[in-house]
Coordinates of C-alpha atoms in Angstrom, one line a residue:
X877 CA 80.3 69.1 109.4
X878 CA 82.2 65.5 108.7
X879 CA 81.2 62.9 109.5
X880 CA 84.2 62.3 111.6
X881 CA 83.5 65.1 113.7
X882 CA 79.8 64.4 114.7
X883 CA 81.5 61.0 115.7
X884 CA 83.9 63.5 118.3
X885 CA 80.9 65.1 119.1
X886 CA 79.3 62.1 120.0
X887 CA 81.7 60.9 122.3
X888 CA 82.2 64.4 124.1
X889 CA 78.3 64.3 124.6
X890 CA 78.0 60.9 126.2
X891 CA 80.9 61.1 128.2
X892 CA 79.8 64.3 129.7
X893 CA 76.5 62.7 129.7
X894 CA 77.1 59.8 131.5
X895 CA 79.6 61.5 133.9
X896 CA 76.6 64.3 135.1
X897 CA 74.3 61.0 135.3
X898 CA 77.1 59.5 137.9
X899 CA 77.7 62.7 139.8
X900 CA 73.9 62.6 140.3
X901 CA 73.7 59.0 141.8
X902 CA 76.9 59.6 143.8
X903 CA 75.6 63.0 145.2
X904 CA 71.4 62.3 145.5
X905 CA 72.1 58.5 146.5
X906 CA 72.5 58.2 150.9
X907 CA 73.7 61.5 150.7
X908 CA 72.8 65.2 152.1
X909 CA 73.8 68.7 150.1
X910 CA 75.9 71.1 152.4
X911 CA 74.8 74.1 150.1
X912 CA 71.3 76.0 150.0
X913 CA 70.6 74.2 147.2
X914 CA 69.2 70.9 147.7
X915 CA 68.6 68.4 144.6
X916 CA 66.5 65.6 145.1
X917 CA 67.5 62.4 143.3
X918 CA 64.9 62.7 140.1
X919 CA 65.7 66.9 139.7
X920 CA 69.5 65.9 139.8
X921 CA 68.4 63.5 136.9
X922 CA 66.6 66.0 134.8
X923 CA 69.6 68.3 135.2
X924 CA 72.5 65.9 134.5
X925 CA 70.7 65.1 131.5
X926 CA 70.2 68.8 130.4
X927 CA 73.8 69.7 131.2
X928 CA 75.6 66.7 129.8
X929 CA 74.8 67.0 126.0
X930 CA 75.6 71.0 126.2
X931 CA 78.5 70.2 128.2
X932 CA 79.2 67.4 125.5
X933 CA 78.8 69.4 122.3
X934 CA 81.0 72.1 124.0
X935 CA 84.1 70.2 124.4
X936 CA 83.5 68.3 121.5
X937 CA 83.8 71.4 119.6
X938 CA 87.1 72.4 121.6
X939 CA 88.4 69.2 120.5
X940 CA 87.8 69.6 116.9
X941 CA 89.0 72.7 116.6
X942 CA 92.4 71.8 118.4
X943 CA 92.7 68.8 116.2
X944 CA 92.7 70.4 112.8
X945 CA 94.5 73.5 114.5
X946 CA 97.0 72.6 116.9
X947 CA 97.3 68.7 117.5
X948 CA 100.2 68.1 115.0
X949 CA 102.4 71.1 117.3
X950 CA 101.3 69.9 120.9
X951 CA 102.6 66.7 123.0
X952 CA 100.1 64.8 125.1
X953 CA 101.6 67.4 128.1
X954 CA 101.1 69.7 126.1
X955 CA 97.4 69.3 125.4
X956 CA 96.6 68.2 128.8
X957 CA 98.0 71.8 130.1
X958 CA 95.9 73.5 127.1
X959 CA 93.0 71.4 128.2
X960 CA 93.5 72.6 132.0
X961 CA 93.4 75.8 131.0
X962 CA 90.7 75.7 128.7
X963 CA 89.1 73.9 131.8
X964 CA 88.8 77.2 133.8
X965 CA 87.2 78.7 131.5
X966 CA 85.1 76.0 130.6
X967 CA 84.2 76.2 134.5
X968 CA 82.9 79.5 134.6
X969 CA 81.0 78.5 131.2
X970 CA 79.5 75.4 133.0
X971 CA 78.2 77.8 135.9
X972 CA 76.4 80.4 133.6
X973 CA 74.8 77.8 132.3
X974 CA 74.3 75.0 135.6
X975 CA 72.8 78.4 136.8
X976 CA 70.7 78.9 133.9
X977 CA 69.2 75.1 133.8
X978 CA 68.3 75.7 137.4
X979 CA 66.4 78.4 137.1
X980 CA 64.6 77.2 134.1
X981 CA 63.7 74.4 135.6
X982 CA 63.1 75.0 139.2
X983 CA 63.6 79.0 139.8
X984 CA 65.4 80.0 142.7
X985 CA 65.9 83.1 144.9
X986 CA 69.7 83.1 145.1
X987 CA 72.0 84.7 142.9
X988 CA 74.6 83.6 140.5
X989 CA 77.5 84.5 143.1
X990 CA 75.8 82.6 145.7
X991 CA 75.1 79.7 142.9
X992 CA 78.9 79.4 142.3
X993 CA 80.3 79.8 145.5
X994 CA 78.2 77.4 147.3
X995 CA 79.1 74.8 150.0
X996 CA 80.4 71.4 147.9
X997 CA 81.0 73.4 144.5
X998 CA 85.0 73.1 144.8
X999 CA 84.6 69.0 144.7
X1000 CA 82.5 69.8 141.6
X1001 CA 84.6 71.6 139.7
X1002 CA 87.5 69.6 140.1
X1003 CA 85.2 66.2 139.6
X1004 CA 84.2 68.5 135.8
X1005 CA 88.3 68.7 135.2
X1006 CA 89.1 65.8 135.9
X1007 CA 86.0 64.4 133.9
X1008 CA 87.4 66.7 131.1
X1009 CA 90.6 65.4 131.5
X1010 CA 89.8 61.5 131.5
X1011 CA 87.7 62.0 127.9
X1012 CA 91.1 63.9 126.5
X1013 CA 93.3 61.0 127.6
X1014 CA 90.5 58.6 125.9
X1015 CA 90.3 60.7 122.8
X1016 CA 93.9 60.3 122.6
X1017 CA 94.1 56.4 122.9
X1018 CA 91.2 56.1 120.4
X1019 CA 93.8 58.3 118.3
X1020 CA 96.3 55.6 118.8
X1021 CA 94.3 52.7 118.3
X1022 CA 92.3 54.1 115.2
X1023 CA 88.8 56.0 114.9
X1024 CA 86.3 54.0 116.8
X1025 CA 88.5 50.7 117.8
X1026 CA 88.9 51.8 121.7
X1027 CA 84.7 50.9 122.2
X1028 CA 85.0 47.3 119.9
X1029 CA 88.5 46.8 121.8
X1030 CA 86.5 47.2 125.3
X1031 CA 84.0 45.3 124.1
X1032 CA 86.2 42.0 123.1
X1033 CA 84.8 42.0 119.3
X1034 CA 88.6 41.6 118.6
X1035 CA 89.6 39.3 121.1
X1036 CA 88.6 36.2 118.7
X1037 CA 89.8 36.2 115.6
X1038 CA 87.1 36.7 113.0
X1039 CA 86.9 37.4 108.9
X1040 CA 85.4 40.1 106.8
X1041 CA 86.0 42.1 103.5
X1042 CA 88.1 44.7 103.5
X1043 CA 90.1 47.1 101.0
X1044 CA 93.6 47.7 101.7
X1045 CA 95.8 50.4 99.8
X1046 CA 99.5 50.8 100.6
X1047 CA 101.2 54.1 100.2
X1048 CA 104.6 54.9 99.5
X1049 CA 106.6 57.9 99.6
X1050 CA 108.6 58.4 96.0
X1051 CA 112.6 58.8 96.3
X1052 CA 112.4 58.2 99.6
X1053 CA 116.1 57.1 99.8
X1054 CA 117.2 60.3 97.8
X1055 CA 114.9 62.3 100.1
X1056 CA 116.7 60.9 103.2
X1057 CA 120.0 61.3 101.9
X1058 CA 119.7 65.0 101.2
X1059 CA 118.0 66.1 104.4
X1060 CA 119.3 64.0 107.1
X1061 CA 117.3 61.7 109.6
X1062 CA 116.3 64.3 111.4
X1063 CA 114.8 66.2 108.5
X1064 CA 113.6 63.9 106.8
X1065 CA 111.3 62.5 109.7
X1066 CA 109.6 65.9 109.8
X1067 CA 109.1 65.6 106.6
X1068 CA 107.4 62.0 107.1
X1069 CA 105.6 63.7 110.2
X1070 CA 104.0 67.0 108.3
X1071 CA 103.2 64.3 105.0
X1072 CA 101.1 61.8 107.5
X1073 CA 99.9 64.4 109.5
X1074 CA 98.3 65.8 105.8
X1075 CA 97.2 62.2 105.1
X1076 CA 94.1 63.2 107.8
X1077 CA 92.4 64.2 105.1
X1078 CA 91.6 60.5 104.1
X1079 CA 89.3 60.3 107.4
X1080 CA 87.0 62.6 105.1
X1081 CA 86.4 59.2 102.9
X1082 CA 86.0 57.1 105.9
X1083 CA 89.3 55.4 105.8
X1084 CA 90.8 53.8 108.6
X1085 CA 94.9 54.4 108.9
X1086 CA 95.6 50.9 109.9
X1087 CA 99.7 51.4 110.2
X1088 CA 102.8 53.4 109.6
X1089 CA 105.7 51.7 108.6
X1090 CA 108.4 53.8 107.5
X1091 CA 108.0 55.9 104.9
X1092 CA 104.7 53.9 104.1
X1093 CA 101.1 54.0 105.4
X1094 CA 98.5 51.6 105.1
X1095 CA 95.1 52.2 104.7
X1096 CA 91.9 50.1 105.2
X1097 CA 88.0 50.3 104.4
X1098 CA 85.6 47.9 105.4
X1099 CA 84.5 47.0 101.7
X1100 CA 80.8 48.4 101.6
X1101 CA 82.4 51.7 102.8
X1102 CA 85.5 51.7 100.5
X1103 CA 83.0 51.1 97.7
X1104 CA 80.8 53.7 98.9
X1105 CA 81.1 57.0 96.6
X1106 CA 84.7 55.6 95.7
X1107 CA 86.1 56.5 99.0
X1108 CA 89.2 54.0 98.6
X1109 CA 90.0 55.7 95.2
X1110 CA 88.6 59.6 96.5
X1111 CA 91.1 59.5 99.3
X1112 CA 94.2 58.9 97.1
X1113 CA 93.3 61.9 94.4
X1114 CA 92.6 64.4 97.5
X1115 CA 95.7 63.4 99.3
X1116 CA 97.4 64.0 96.2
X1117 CA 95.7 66.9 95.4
X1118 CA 96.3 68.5 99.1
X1119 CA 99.7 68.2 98.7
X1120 CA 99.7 70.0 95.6
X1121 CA 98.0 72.3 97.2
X1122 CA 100.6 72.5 100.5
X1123 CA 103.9 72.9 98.1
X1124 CA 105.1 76.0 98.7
X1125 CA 104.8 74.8 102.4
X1126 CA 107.4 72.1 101.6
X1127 CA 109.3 73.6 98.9
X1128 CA 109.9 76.5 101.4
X1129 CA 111.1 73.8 104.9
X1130 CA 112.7 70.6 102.4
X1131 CA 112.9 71.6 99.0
X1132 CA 110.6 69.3 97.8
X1133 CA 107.0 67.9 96.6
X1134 CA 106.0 64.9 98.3
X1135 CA 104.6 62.4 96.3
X1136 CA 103.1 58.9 97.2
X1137 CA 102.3 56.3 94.7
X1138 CA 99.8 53.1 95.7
X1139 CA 98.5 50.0 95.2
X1140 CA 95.1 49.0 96.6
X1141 CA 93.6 45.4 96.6
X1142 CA 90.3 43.8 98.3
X1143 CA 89.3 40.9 99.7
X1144 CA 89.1 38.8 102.9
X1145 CA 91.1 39.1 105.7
X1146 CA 91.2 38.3 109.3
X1147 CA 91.2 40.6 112.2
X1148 CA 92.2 40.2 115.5
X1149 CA 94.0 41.5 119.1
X1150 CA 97.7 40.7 119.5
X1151 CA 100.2 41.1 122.1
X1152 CA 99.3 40.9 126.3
X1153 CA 101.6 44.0 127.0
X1154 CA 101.3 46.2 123.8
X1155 CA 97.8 45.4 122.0
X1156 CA 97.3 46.2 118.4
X1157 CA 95.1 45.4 116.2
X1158 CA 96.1 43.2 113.5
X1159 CA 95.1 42.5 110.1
X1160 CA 96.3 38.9 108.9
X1161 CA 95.7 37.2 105.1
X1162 CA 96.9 36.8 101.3
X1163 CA 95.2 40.0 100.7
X1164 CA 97.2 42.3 102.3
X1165 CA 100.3 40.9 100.9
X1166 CA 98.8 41.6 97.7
X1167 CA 97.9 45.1 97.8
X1168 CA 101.5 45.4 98.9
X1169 CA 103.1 43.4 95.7
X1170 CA 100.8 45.6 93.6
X1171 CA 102.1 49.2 95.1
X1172 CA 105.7 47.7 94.2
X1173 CA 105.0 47.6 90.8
X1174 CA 104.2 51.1 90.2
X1175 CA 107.5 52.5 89.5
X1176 CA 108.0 49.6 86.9
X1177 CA 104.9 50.4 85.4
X1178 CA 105.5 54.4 85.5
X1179 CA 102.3 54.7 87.1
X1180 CA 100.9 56.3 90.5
X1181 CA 98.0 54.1 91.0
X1182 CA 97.7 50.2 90.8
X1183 CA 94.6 48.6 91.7
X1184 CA 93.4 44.9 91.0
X1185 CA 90.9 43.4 88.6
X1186 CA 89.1 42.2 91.4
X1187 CA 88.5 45.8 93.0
X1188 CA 87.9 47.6 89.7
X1189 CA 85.2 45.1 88.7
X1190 CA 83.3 46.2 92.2
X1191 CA 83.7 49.9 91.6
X1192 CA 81.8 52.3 89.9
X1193 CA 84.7 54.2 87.3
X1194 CA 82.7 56.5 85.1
X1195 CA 84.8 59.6 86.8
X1196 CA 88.1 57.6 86.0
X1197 CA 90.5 56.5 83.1
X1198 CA 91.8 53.3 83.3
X1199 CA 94.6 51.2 81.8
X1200 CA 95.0 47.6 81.9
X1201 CA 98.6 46.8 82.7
X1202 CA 97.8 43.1 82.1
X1203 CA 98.4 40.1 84.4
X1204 CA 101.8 40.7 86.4
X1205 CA 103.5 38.1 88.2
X1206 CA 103.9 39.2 92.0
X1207 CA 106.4 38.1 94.4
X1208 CA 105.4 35.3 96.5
X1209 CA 102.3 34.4 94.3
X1210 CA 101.9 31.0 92.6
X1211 CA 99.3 32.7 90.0
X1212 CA 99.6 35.9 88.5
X1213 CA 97.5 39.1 89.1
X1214 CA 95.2 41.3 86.5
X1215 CA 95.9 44.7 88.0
X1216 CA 94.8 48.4 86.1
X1217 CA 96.4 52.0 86.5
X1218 CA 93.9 54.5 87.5
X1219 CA 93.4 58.3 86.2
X1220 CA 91.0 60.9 87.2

């Protein structure tokens, strides 16, 4: 399993976690039970924190698989009516196993009719889909905002605006312009959909899609973890090679092979929340503007992967052929930049 989906997993289980844990304290706390079953405070505990991590690790699992299955065919609507039906059934799951935990750890005479029809359990099951659907609406946002940047947003670690090392490569769709042209606007923004909707397959080598602009995507790596096992280099080749793989796909709908070319540059950069009534969050320094300057000079220099001298002297290139392109002057820069073409 990924790494990016024990991370989904993660987040299904403590949400489900912590949302048993508050049903507990809401239900046991100045409270009675209308039903024949009557949890005391500390055996609601022991069963909210029973039921939350299976609950967790169920829906986490849903999630997955409707992300690499479904997500690129469903609207938010869409997915929130999936999720309510899946709900239902994720209901009658819940009270197999509520039922189960119960009976494990306390035993009881009743049975599992009387279990799920008992006084108080409609408020309960629409508390669970409504749970359900709050963590798919926060899924979504974290979607949005980019793996794991809801919690630090929440947190404020963004709300001052503070420096660190990072990797940046910028990728660019080849004859875009001739692409557009041929198919239309309307074509050719399927085609930009189903060609970032492929690039997910950079989240493998924990990069972080910072922005879409255009016909271009930017990517970004904390440095350690660009460094780590090549990821920033990794995710280029497999992108590459997944569209390879996915050409009959778009030979068949646009007549074409996508191909991106890219330019990747490291070093420091600052990081920080902007706007009050759309936030993002924004990367800001010399070094972004560089990685850009470098992925412009690929089609002058016939070549599908720039990267500078000051990232190829970090990574670790025995897998790799190399050329040095020499020091090119780059727009807007007083000095001029070492940068190398990349094989593999």
């Amino acid at each position: 399993m990924s790494k990016r989906s024990w991370h989904i997993l993660k987040f299904y289980s403590i949400g489900w976690t912590l949302s048993m844990l508050f049903l507990v304290i809401i239900r046991g706390v100045g409270t009675e039970e209308l039903g024949q079953l009557k949890f005391d405070f500390k055996s609601g505990i022991i069963i909210g924190l029973t039921l939350g991590p299976i609950l967790g690790i169920i829906s986490g699992l849903a999630s997955i698989w409707v992300e690499k299955k479904l997500y690129r065919k469903l609207t938010l609507g869409k997915l929130l009516l999936l999720r309510t039906l899946y709900a239902f059934l994720f209901i009658i799951f819940m009270t197999f196993v509520a039922y189960w935990v119960y009976q494990f750890y306390f035993g009881t005479d009743i049975s599992l009719q009387t279990f799920a029809m008992d006084k108080g359990s409609g408020a309960i099951y629409f508390y669970i889909w409504v749970t359900d659907s709050v963590l798919t609406v926060l899924r979504q946002v974290n979607l949005m905002l980019g793996e794991g940047n809801l919690m630090k947003l929440i947190r404020g670690k963004f709300y001052t605006p503070s420096e660190e090392e990072r990797i940046f490569m910028f990728l660019d769709l080849q004859a875009s312009t001739v692409l557009a042209e041929r198919l239309g606007h309307i074509k050719y923004s399927m085609l930009i959909q189903d060609c970032f909707n492929d690039l997910a397959i950079v989240l493998e080598h924990e990069a972080e899609i910072y922005q879409y602009v255009g016909d271009e995507a930017v990517l970004t790596w904390q440095l350690e973890k660009g460094l780590k096992n090549q990821n920033c280099l990794e995710a280029y080749f497999n992108f590459a090679e997944f569209l390879k793989r996915r050409s009959d796909y778009y030979q068949e709908k646009y007549n074409c092979e996508p191909f991106f070319k890219a330019g990747l540059h490291a070093g420091l950069v600052t990081v920080t929340e902007v706007g009050k009534y759309k936030k993002e969050i924004a990367y800001h320094g010399d070094t972004i503007n560089t990685a850009a300057r470098i992925q412009g000079q690929c089609n002058k220099l016939e070549a599908s992967l720039l990267i500078s001298e000051t990232l190829k002297n970090q990574l670790l290139l025995e897998e790799y052929s190399f050329s040095k392109k020499g020091a090119i002057p780059l727009k807007g820069k007083q000095t001029e930049i070492t940068i190398y073409s990349i094989f593999k």
